[in-house]
PDB file of N, CA, C and O in Angstrom:
ATOM      1  N   MET O   1      70.760 118.605 163.298  1.00 54.00           N
ATOM      2  CA  MET O   1      71.190 118.134 164.604  1.00 54.00           C
ATOM      3  C   MET O   1      69.972 117.651 165.382  1.00 54.00           C
ATOM      4  O   MET O   1      68.870 118.157 165.244  1.00 54.00           O
ATOM      5  N   ALA O   2      70.178 116.653 166.188  1.00 58.00           N
ATOM      6  CA  ALA O   2      69.086 116.056 166.964  1.00 58.00           C
ATOM      7  C   ALA O   2      68.631 117.032 168.043  1.00 58.00           C
ATOM      8  O   ALA O   2      69.390 117.812 168.586  1.00 58.00           O
ATOM      9  N   ARG O   3      67.331 116.940 168.338  1.00 57.00           N
ATOM     10  CA  ARG O   3      66.787 117.769 169.391  1.00 57.00           C
ATOM     11  C   ARG O   3      67.060 117.110 170.737  1.00 57.00           C
ATOM     12  O   ARG O   3      66.623 115.990 170.995  1.00 57.00           O
ATOM     13  N   LYS O   4      67.730 117.792 171.617  1.00 60.00           N
ATOM     14  CA  LYS O   4      68.126 117.236 172.903  1.00 60.00           C
ATOM     15  C   LYS O   4      66.897 117.045 173.805  1.00 60.00           C
ATOM     16  O   LYS O   4      66.024 117.895 173.867  1.00 60.00           O
ATOM     17  N   GLY O   5      66.874 115.883 174.466  1.00 66.00           N
ATOM     18  CA  GLY O   5      65.814 115.616 175.403  1.00 66.00           C
ATOM     19  C   GLY O   5      64.537 115.035 174.797  1.00 66.00           C
ATOM     20  O   GLY O   5      63.617 114.693 175.480  1.00 66.00           O
ATOM     21  N   ARG O   6      64.525 114.874 173.479  1.00 73.00           N
ATOM     22  CA  ARG O   6      63.362 114.320 172.788  1.00 73.00           C
ATOM     23  C   ARG O   6      63.418 112.808 172.825  1.00 73.00           C
ATOM     24  O   ARG O   6      64.432 112.195 172.575  1.00 73.00           O
ATOM     25  N   ARG O   7      62.303 112.170 173.149  1.00 84.00           N
ATOM     26  CA  ARG O   7      62.219 110.720 173.118  1.00 84.00           C
ATOM     27  C   ARG O   7      61.522 110.273 171.854  1.00 84.00           C
ATOM     28  O   ARG O   7      60.472 110.790 171.481  1.00 84.00           O
ATOM     29  N   ALA O   8      62.108 109.286 171.205  1.00 88.00           N
ATOM     30  CA  ALA O   8      61.515 108.717 170.004  1.00 88.00           C
ATOM     31  C   ALA O   8      60.386 107.770 170.419  1.00 88.00           C
ATOM     32  O   ALA O   8      60.489 107.057 171.428  1.00 88.00           O
ATOM     33  N   THR O   9      59.345 107.755 169.668  1.00 91.00           N
ATOM     34  CA  THR O   9      58.238 106.857 169.902  1.00 91.00           C
ATOM     35  C   THR O   9      58.615 105.434 169.416  1.00 91.00           C
ATOM     36  O   THR O   9      59.551 105.254 168.622  1.00 91.00           O
ATOM     37  N   PHE O  10      57.865 104.461 169.886  1.00 92.00           N
ATOM     38  CA  PHE O  10      58.071 103.068 169.438  1.00 92.00           C
ATOM     39  C   PHE O  10      57.935 102.987 167.915  1.00 92.00           C
ATOM     40  O   PHE O  10      58.742 102.332 167.236  1.00 92.00           O
ATOM     41  N   GLU O  11      56.963 103.715 167.369  1.00 93.00           N
ATOM     42  CA  GLU O  11      56.735 103.682 165.925  1.00 93.00           C
ATOM     43  C   GLU O  11      57.918 104.238 165.165  1.00 93.00           C
ATOM     44  O   GLU O  11      58.296 103.737 164.092  1.00 93.00           O
ATOM     45  N   GLU O  12      58.527 105.311 165.698  1.00 93.00           N
ATOM     46  CA  GLU O  12      59.705 105.885 165.049  1.00 93.00           C
ATOM     47  C   GLU O  12      60.871 104.914 165.073  1.00 93.00           C
ATOM     48  O   GLU O  12      61.648 104.791 164.085  1.00 93.00           O
ATOM     49  N   LYS O  13      61.018 104.187 166.161  1.00 94.00           N
ATOM     50  CA  LYS O  13      62.095 103.202 166.248  1.00 94.00           C
ATOM     51  C   LYS O  13      61.902 102.081 165.252  1.00 94.00           C
ATOM     52  O   LYS O  13      62.863 101.679 164.550  1.00 94.00           O
ATOM     53  N   VAL O  14      60.681 101.596 165.138  1.00 94.00           N
ATOM     54  CA  VAL O  14      60.368 100.557 164.144  1.00 94.00           C
ATOM     55  C   VAL O  14      60.622 101.065 162.747  1.00 94.00           C
ATOM     56  O   VAL O  14      61.213 100.379 161.917  1.00 94.00           O
ATOM     57  N   PHE O  15      60.207 102.281 162.465  1.00 96.00           N
ATOM     58  CA  PHE O  15      60.397 102.884 161.170  1.00 96.00           C
ATOM     59  C   PHE O  15      61.892 102.973 160.872  1.00 96.00           C
ATOM     60  O   PHE O  15      62.352 102.672 159.769  1.00 96.00           O
ATOM     61  N   ALA O  16      62.680 103.390 161.865  1.00 96.00           N
ATOM     62  CA  ALA O  16      64.131 103.495 161.693  1.00 96.00           C
ATOM     63  C   ALA O  16      64.733 102.152 161.328  1.00 96.00           C
ATOM     64  O   ALA O  16      65.585 102.032 160.429  1.00 96.00           O
ATOM     65  N   LEU O  17      64.315 101.116 162.028  1.00 95.00           N
ATOM     66  CA  LEU O  17      64.829  99.752 161.761  1.00 95.00           C
ATOM     67  C   LEU O  17      64.459  99.294 160.352  1.00 95.00           C
ATOM     68  O   LEU O  17      65.272  98.696 159.657  1.00 95.00           O
ATOM     69  N   ARG O  18      63.257  99.621 159.926  1.00 96.00           N
ATOM     70  CA  ARG O  18      62.839  99.238 158.573  1.00 96.00           C
ATOM     71  C   ARG O  18      63.646  99.969 157.517  1.00 96.00           C
ATOM     72  O   ARG O  18      63.993  99.394 156.477  1.00 96.00           O
ATOM     73  N   LEU O  19      63.912 101.251 157.779  1.00 97.00           N
ATOM     74  CA  LEU O  19      64.710 102.010 156.809  1.00 97.00           C
ATOM     75  C   LEU O  19      66.122 101.396 156.678  1.00 97.00           C
ATOM     76  O   LEU O  19      66.650 101.278 155.562  1.00 97.00           O
ATOM     77  N   MET O  20      66.691 100.974 157.806  1.00 96.00           N
ATOM     78  CA  MET O  20      68.023 100.343 157.729  1.00 96.00           C
ATOM     79  C   MET O  20      67.978  98.994 157.037  1.00 96.00           C
ATOM     80  O   MET O  20      68.897  98.625 156.300  1.00 96.00           O
ATOM     81  N   GLU O  21      66.892  98.244 157.245  1.00 95.00           N
ATOM     82  CA  GLU O  21      66.759  96.956 156.543  1.00 95.00           C
ATOM     83  C   GLU O  21      66.678  97.176 155.039  1.00 95.00           C
ATOM     84  O   GLU O  21      67.097  96.308 154.285  1.00 95.00           O
ATOM     85  N   GLN O  22      66.166  98.317 154.616  1.00 97.00           N
ATOM     86  CA  GLN O  22      66.027  98.617 153.195  1.00 97.00           C
ATOM     87  C   GLN O  22      67.342  99.207 152.638  1.00 97.00           C
ATOM     88  O   GLN O  22      67.394  99.554 151.445  1.00 97.00           O
ATOM     89  N   GLY O  23      68.354  99.351 153.495  1.00 96.00           N
ATOM     90  CA  GLY O  23      69.657  99.822 152.993  1.00 96.00           C
ATOM     91  C   GLY O  23      70.043 101.232 153.359  1.00 96.00           C
ATOM     92  O   GLY O  23      71.144 101.672 152.976  1.00 96.00           O
ATOM     93  N   MET O  24      69.202 101.988 154.036  1.00 97.00           N
ATOM     94  CA  MET O  24      69.568 103.345 154.415  1.00 97.00           C
ATOM     95  C   MET O  24      70.602 103.277 155.531  1.00 97.00           C
ATOM     96  O   MET O  24      70.510 102.460 156.450  1.00 97.00           O
ATOM     97  N   SER O  25      71.586 104.150 155.459  1.00 96.00           N
ATOM     98  CA  SER O  25      72.649 104.167 156.482  1.00 96.00           C
ATOM     99  C   SER O  25      72.094 104.684 157.835  1.00 96.00           C
ATOM    100  O   SER O  25      71.173 105.515 157.859  1.00 96.00           O
ATOM    101  N   PRO O  26      72.648 104.213 158.945  1.00 95.00           N
ATOM    102  CA  PRO O  26      72.208 104.683 160.255  1.00 95.00           C
ATOM    103  C   PRO O  26      72.342 106.213 160.412  1.00 95.00           C
ATOM    104  O   PRO O  26      71.504 106.854 161.010  1.00 95.00           O
ATOM    105  N   ASP O  27      73.402 106.759 159.807  1.00 95.00           N
ATOM    106  CA  ASP O  27      73.596 108.213 159.885  1.00 95.00           C
ATOM    107  C   ASP O  27      72.435 108.960 159.171  1.00 95.00           C
ATOM    108  O   ASP O  27      71.931 109.940 159.680  1.00 95.00           O
ATOM    109  N   ARG O  28      72.065 108.451 158.014  1.00 96.00           N
ATOM    110  CA  ARG O  28      70.976 109.059 157.266  1.00 96.00           C
ATOM    111  C   ARG O  28      69.624 108.872 157.996  1.00 96.00           C
ATOM    112  O   ARG O  28      68.795 109.806 157.992  1.00 96.00           O
ATOM    113  N   VAL O  29      69.427 107.713 158.601  1.00 96.00           N
ATOM    114  CA  VAL O  29      68.171 107.477 159.384  1.00 96.00           C
ATOM    115  C   VAL O  29      68.101 108.476 160.539  1.00 96.00           C
ATOM    116  O   VAL O  29      67.054 109.086 160.751  1.00 96.00           O
ATOM    117  N   ALA O  30      69.209 108.679 161.231  1.00 94.00           N
ATOM    118  CA  ALA O  30      69.220 109.619 162.337  1.00 94.00           C
ATOM    119  C   ALA O  30      68.907 111.030 161.876  1.00 94.00           C
ATOM    120  O   ALA O  30      68.124 111.734 162.505  1.00 94.00           O
ATOM    121  N   GLU O  31      69.483 111.414 160.754  1.00 94.00           N
ATOM    122  CA  GLU O  31      69.223 112.742 160.189  1.00 94.00           C
ATOM    123  C   GLU O  31      67.749 112.889 159.806  1.00 94.00           C
ATOM    124  O   GLU O  31      67.127 113.893 160.070  1.00 94.00           O
ATOM    125  N   THR O  32      67.194 111.852 159.180  1.00 93.00           N
ATOM    126  CA  THR O  32      65.809 111.885 158.729  1.00 93.00           C
ATOM    127  C   THR O  32      64.857 112.032 159.891  1.00 93.00           C
ATOM    128  O   THR O  32      63.879 112.794 159.820  1.00 93.00           O
ATOM    129  N   LEU O  33      65.091 111.297 160.968  1.00 92.00           N
ATOM    130  CA  LEU O  33      64.181 111.317 162.110  1.00 92.00           C
ATOM    131  C   LEU O  33      64.494 112.402 163.107  1.00 92.00           C
ATOM    132  O   LEU O  33      63.713 112.631 164.041  1.00 92.00           O
ATOM    133  N   GLY O  34      65.645 113.064 162.980  1.00 92.00           N
ATOM    134  CA  GLY O  34      66.000 114.142 163.901  1.00 92.00           C
ATOM    135  C   GLY O  34      66.406 113.613 165.263  1.00 92.00           C
ATOM    136  O   GLY O  34      66.098 114.202 166.291  1.00 92.00           O
ATOM    137  N   VAL O  35      67.092 112.460 165.255  1.00 92.00           N
ATOM    138  CA  VAL O  35      67.577 111.865 166.514  1.00 92.00           C
ATOM    139  C   VAL O  35      69.092 111.716 166.404  1.00 92.00           C
ATOM    140  O   VAL O  35      69.668 111.823 165.312  1.00 92.00           O
ATOM    141  N   GLY O  36      69.744 111.414 167.505  1.00 92.00           N
ATOM    142  CA  GLY O  36      71.167 111.204 167.495  1.00 92.00           C
ATOM    143  C   GLY O  36      71.538 109.869 166.867  1.00 92.00           C
ATOM    144  O   GLY O  36      70.784 108.911 166.961  1.00 92.00           O
ATOM    145  N   ARG O  37      72.659 109.852 166.196  1.00 92.00           N
ATOM    146  CA  ARG O  37      73.105 108.621 165.520  1.00 92.00           C
ATOM    147  C   ARG O  37      73.347 107.510 166.510  1.00 92.00           C
ATOM    148  O   ARG O  37      73.101 106.340 166.219  1.00 92.00           O
ATOM    149  N   GLU O  38      73.786 107.800 167.718  1.00 95.00           N
ATOM    150  CA  GLU O  38      73.990 106.759 168.721  1.00 95.00           C
ATOM    151  C   GLU O  38      72.698 106.086 169.084  1.00 95.00           C
ATOM    152  O   GLU O  38      72.676 104.892 169.381  1.00 95.00           O
ATOM    153  N   SER O  39      71.603 106.841 169.087  1.00 94.00           N
ATOM    154  CA  SER O  39      70.276 106.260 169.374  1.00 94.00           C
ATOM    155  C   SER O  39      69.947 105.219 168.331  1.00 94.00           C
ATOM    156  O   SER O  39      69.481 104.140 168.663  1.00 94.00           O
ATOM    157  N   VAL O  40      70.193 105.537 167.070  1.00 95.00           N
ATOM    158  CA  VAL O  40      69.880 104.595 165.990  1.00 95.00           C
ATOM    159  C   VAL O  40      70.716 103.325 166.135  1.00 95.00           C
ATOM    160  O   VAL O  40      70.159 102.225 165.984  1.00 95.00           O
ATOM    161  N   PHE O  41      71.967 103.485 166.422  1.00 95.00           N
ATOM    162  CA  PHE O  41      72.819 102.290 166.597  1.00 95.00           C
ATOM    163  C   PHE O  41      72.354 101.475 167.816  1.00 95.00           C
ATOM    164  O   PHE O  41      72.333 100.241 167.757  1.00 95.00           O
ATOM    165  N   ARG O  42      71.933 102.115 168.862  1.00 95.00           N
ATOM    166  CA  ARG O  42      71.419 101.447 170.063  1.00 95.00           C
ATOM    167  C   ARG O  42      70.143 100.665 169.755  1.00 95.00           C
ATOM    168  O   ARG O  42      70.013  99.522 170.151  1.00 95.00           O
ATOM    169  N   TRP O  43      69.251 101.283 168.990  1.00 94.00           N
ATOM    170  CA  TRP O  43      67.989 100.598 168.620  1.00 94.00           C
ATOM    171  C   TRP O  43      68.276  99.355 167.839  1.00 94.00           C
ATOM    172  O   TRP O  43      67.667  98.302 168.026  1.00 94.00           O
ATOM    173  N   ARG O  44      69.226  99.451 166.901  1.00 94.00           N
ATOM    174  CA  ARG O  44      69.589  98.306 166.072  1.00 94.00           C
ATOM    175  C   ARG O  44      70.197  97.195 166.944  1.00 94.00           C
ATOM    176  O   ARG O  44      69.831  96.032 166.790  1.00 94.00           O
ATOM    177  N   ARG O  45      71.060  97.575 167.851  1.00 94.00           N
ATOM    178  CA  ARG O  45      71.660  96.586 168.752  1.00 94.00           C
ATOM    179  C   ARG O  45      70.626  95.898 169.603  1.00 94.00           C
ATOM    180  O   ARG O  45      70.608  94.691 169.775  1.00 94.00           O
ATOM    181  N   GLN O  46      69.689  96.687 170.151  1.00 93.00           N
ATOM    182  CA  GLN O  46      68.617  96.140 170.997  1.00 93.00           C
ATOM    183  C   GLN O  46      67.689  95.213 170.180  1.00 93.00           C
ATOM    184  O   GLN O  46      67.270  94.176 170.680  1.00 93.00           O
ATOM    185  N   ALA O  47      67.409  95.604 168.958  1.00 92.00           N
ATOM    186  CA  ALA O  47      66.538  94.770 168.144  1.00 92.00           C
ATOM    187  C   ALA O  47      67.193  93.439 167.825  1.00 92.00           C
ATOM    188  O   ALA O  47      66.559  92.389 167.891  1.00 92.00           O
ATOM    189  N   ARG O  48      68.488  93.472 167.523  1.00 90.00           N
ATOM    190  CA  ARG O  48      69.230  92.245 167.244  1.00 90.00           C
ATOM    191  C   ARG O  48      69.282  91.348 168.470  1.00 90.00           C
ATOM    192  O   ARG O  48      69.078  90.134 168.390  1.00 90.00           O
ATOM    193  N   ALA O  49      69.498  91.934 169.623  1.00 90.00           N
ATOM    194  CA  ALA O  49      69.549  91.167 170.887  1.00 90.00           C
ATOM    195  C   ALA O  49      68.198  90.572 171.202  1.00 90.00           C
ATOM    196  O   ALA O  49      68.092  89.419 171.594  1.00 90.00           O
ATOM    197  N   GLY O  50      67.117  91.314 170.934  1.00 85.00           N
ATOM    198  CA  GLY O  50      65.773  90.823 171.167  1.00 85.00           C
ATOM    199  C   GLY O  50      65.434  89.649 170.247  1.00 85.00           C
ATOM    200  O   GLY O  50      64.793  88.692 170.675  1.00 85.00           O
ATOM    201  N   ARG O  51      65.876  89.732 168.998  1.00 77.00           N
ATOM    202  CA  ARG O  51      65.618  88.641 168.069  1.00 77.00           C
ATOM    203  C   ARG O  51      66.340  87.377 168.489  1.00 77.00           C
ATOM    204  O   ARG O  51      65.800  86.290 168.402  1.00 77.00           O
ATOM    205  N   ARG O  52      67.559  87.527 168.984  1.00 72.00           N
ATOM    206  CA  ARG O  52      68.306  86.352 169.439  1.00 72.00           C
ATOM    207  C   ARG O  52      67.633  85.696 170.649  1.00 72.00           C
ATOM    208  O   ARG O  52      67.485  84.492 170.720  1.00 72.00           O
ATOM    209  N   ARG O  53      67.175  86.533 171.587  1.00 68.00           N
ATOM    210  CA  ARG O  53      66.478  85.984 172.752  1.00 68.00           C
ATOM    211  C   ARG O  53      65.178  85.299 172.353  1.00 68.00           C
ATOM    212  O   ARG O  53      64.901  84.197 172.792  1.00 68.00           O
ATOM    213  N   CYS O  54      64.419  85.929 171.514  1.00 62.00           N
ATOM    214  CA  CYS O  54      63.137  85.329 171.102  1.00 62.00           C
ATOM    215  C   CYS O  54      63.372  84.070 170.317  1.00 62.00           C
ATOM    216  O   CYS O  54      62.657  83.072 170.503  1.00 62.00           O
ATOM    217  N   GLY O  55      64.356  84.076 169.443  1.00 57.00           N
ATOM    218  CA  GLY O  55      64.634  82.898 168.669  1.00 57.00           C
ATOM    219  C   GLY O  55      65.108  81.716 169.489  1.00 57.00           C
ATOM    220  O   GLY O  55      64.695  80.573 169.243  1.00 57.00           O
ATOM    221  N   SER O  56      65.909  81.985 170.512  1.00 53.00           N
ATOM    222  CA  SER O  56      66.388  80.854 171.324  1.00 53.00           C
ATOM    223  C   SER O  56      65.276  80.231 172.142  1.00 53.00           C
ATOM    224  O   SER O  56      65.207  79.039 172.305  1.00 53.00           O
ATOM    225  N   ARG O  57      64.350  81.042 172.625  1.00 48.00           N
ATOM    226  CA  ARG O  57      63.223  80.500 173.399  1.00 48.00           C
ATOM    227  C   ARG O  57      62.350  79.637 172.506  1.00 48.00           C
ATOM    228  O   ARG O  57      61.888  78.603 172.898  1.00 48.00           O
ATOM    229  N   GLY O  58      62.131  80.105 171.270  1.00 48.00           N
ATOM    230  CA  GLY O  58      61.279  79.380 170.351  1.00 48.00           C
ATOM    231  C   GLY O  58      61.826  78.001 170.004  1.00 48.00           C
ATOM    232  O   GLY O  58      61.094  77.037 169.941  1.00 48.00           O
ATOM    233  N   ARG O  59      63.119  77.932 169.822  1.00 49.00           N
ATOM    234  CA  ARG O  59      63.726  76.659 169.459  1.00 49.00           C
ATOM    235  C   ARG O  59      63.680  75.685 170.642  1.00 49.00           C
ATOM    236  O   ARG O  59      63.390  74.534 170.467  1.00 49.00           O
ATOM    237  N   ARG O  60      63.907  76.169 171.840  1.00 49.00           N
ATOM    238  CA  ARG O  60      63.854  75.277 173.002  1.00 49.00           C
ATOM    239  C   ARG O  60      62.459  74.737 173.215  1.00 49.00           C
ATOM    240  O   ARG O  60      62.299  73.592 173.499  1.00 49.00           O
ATOM    241  N   ALA O  61      61.466  75.606 173.067  1.00 51.00           N
ATOM    242  CA  ALA O  61      60.079  75.181 173.263  1.00 51.00           C
ATOM    243  C   ALA O  61      59.721  74.132 172.197  1.00 51.00           C
ATOM    244  O   ALA O  61      58.911  73.226 172.481  1.00 51.00           O
ATOM    245  N   GLY O  62      60.281  74.222 171.009  1.00 52.00           N
ATOM    246  CA  GLY O  62      59.945  73.319 169.942  1.00 52.00           C
ATOM    247  C   GLY O  62      60.509  71.901 170.091  1.00 52.00           C
ATOM    248  O   GLY O  62      60.143  70.988 169.430  1.00 52.00           O
ATOM    249  N   ARG O  63      61.441  71.775 171.042  1.00 52.00           N
ATOM    250  CA  ARG O  63      62.056  70.437 171.229  1.00 52.00           C
ATOM    251  C   ARG O  63      61.284  69.542 172.197  1.00 52.00           C
ATOM    252  O   ARG O  63      61.682  68.462 172.504  1.00 52.00           O
ATOM    253  N   GLY O  64      60.187  70.064 172.703  1.00 53.00           N
ATOM    254  CA  GLY O  64      59.344  69.270 173.596  1.00 53.00           C
ATOM    255  C   GLY O  64      59.867  69.203 174.999  1.00 53.00           C
ATOM    256  O   GLY O  64      59.522  68.326 175.770  1.00 53.00           O
ATOM    257  N   GLY O  65      60.677  70.175 175.388  1.00 49.00           N
ATOM    258  CA  GLY O  65      61.260  70.107 176.736  1.00 49.00           C
ATOM    259  C   GLY O  65      61.206  71.320 177.425  1.00 49.00           C
ATOM    260  O   GLY O  65      60.878  72.005 178.155  1.00 49.00           O
TER     261      GLY O  65
END
């Protein structure tokens, strides 16, 4: 079970995302890191949203406008 009140570090979040990219389930990642499964799902959602934002800015800048 996750430790209540504990904050994951940036490095732990990145590690969690990498584990999921390699095929580990979010539930297993949460268990491995000792965090709540909802946290893992939130990190993945935030990472995806961040990639979309970064990608759209990059494409607009590339059009010369």
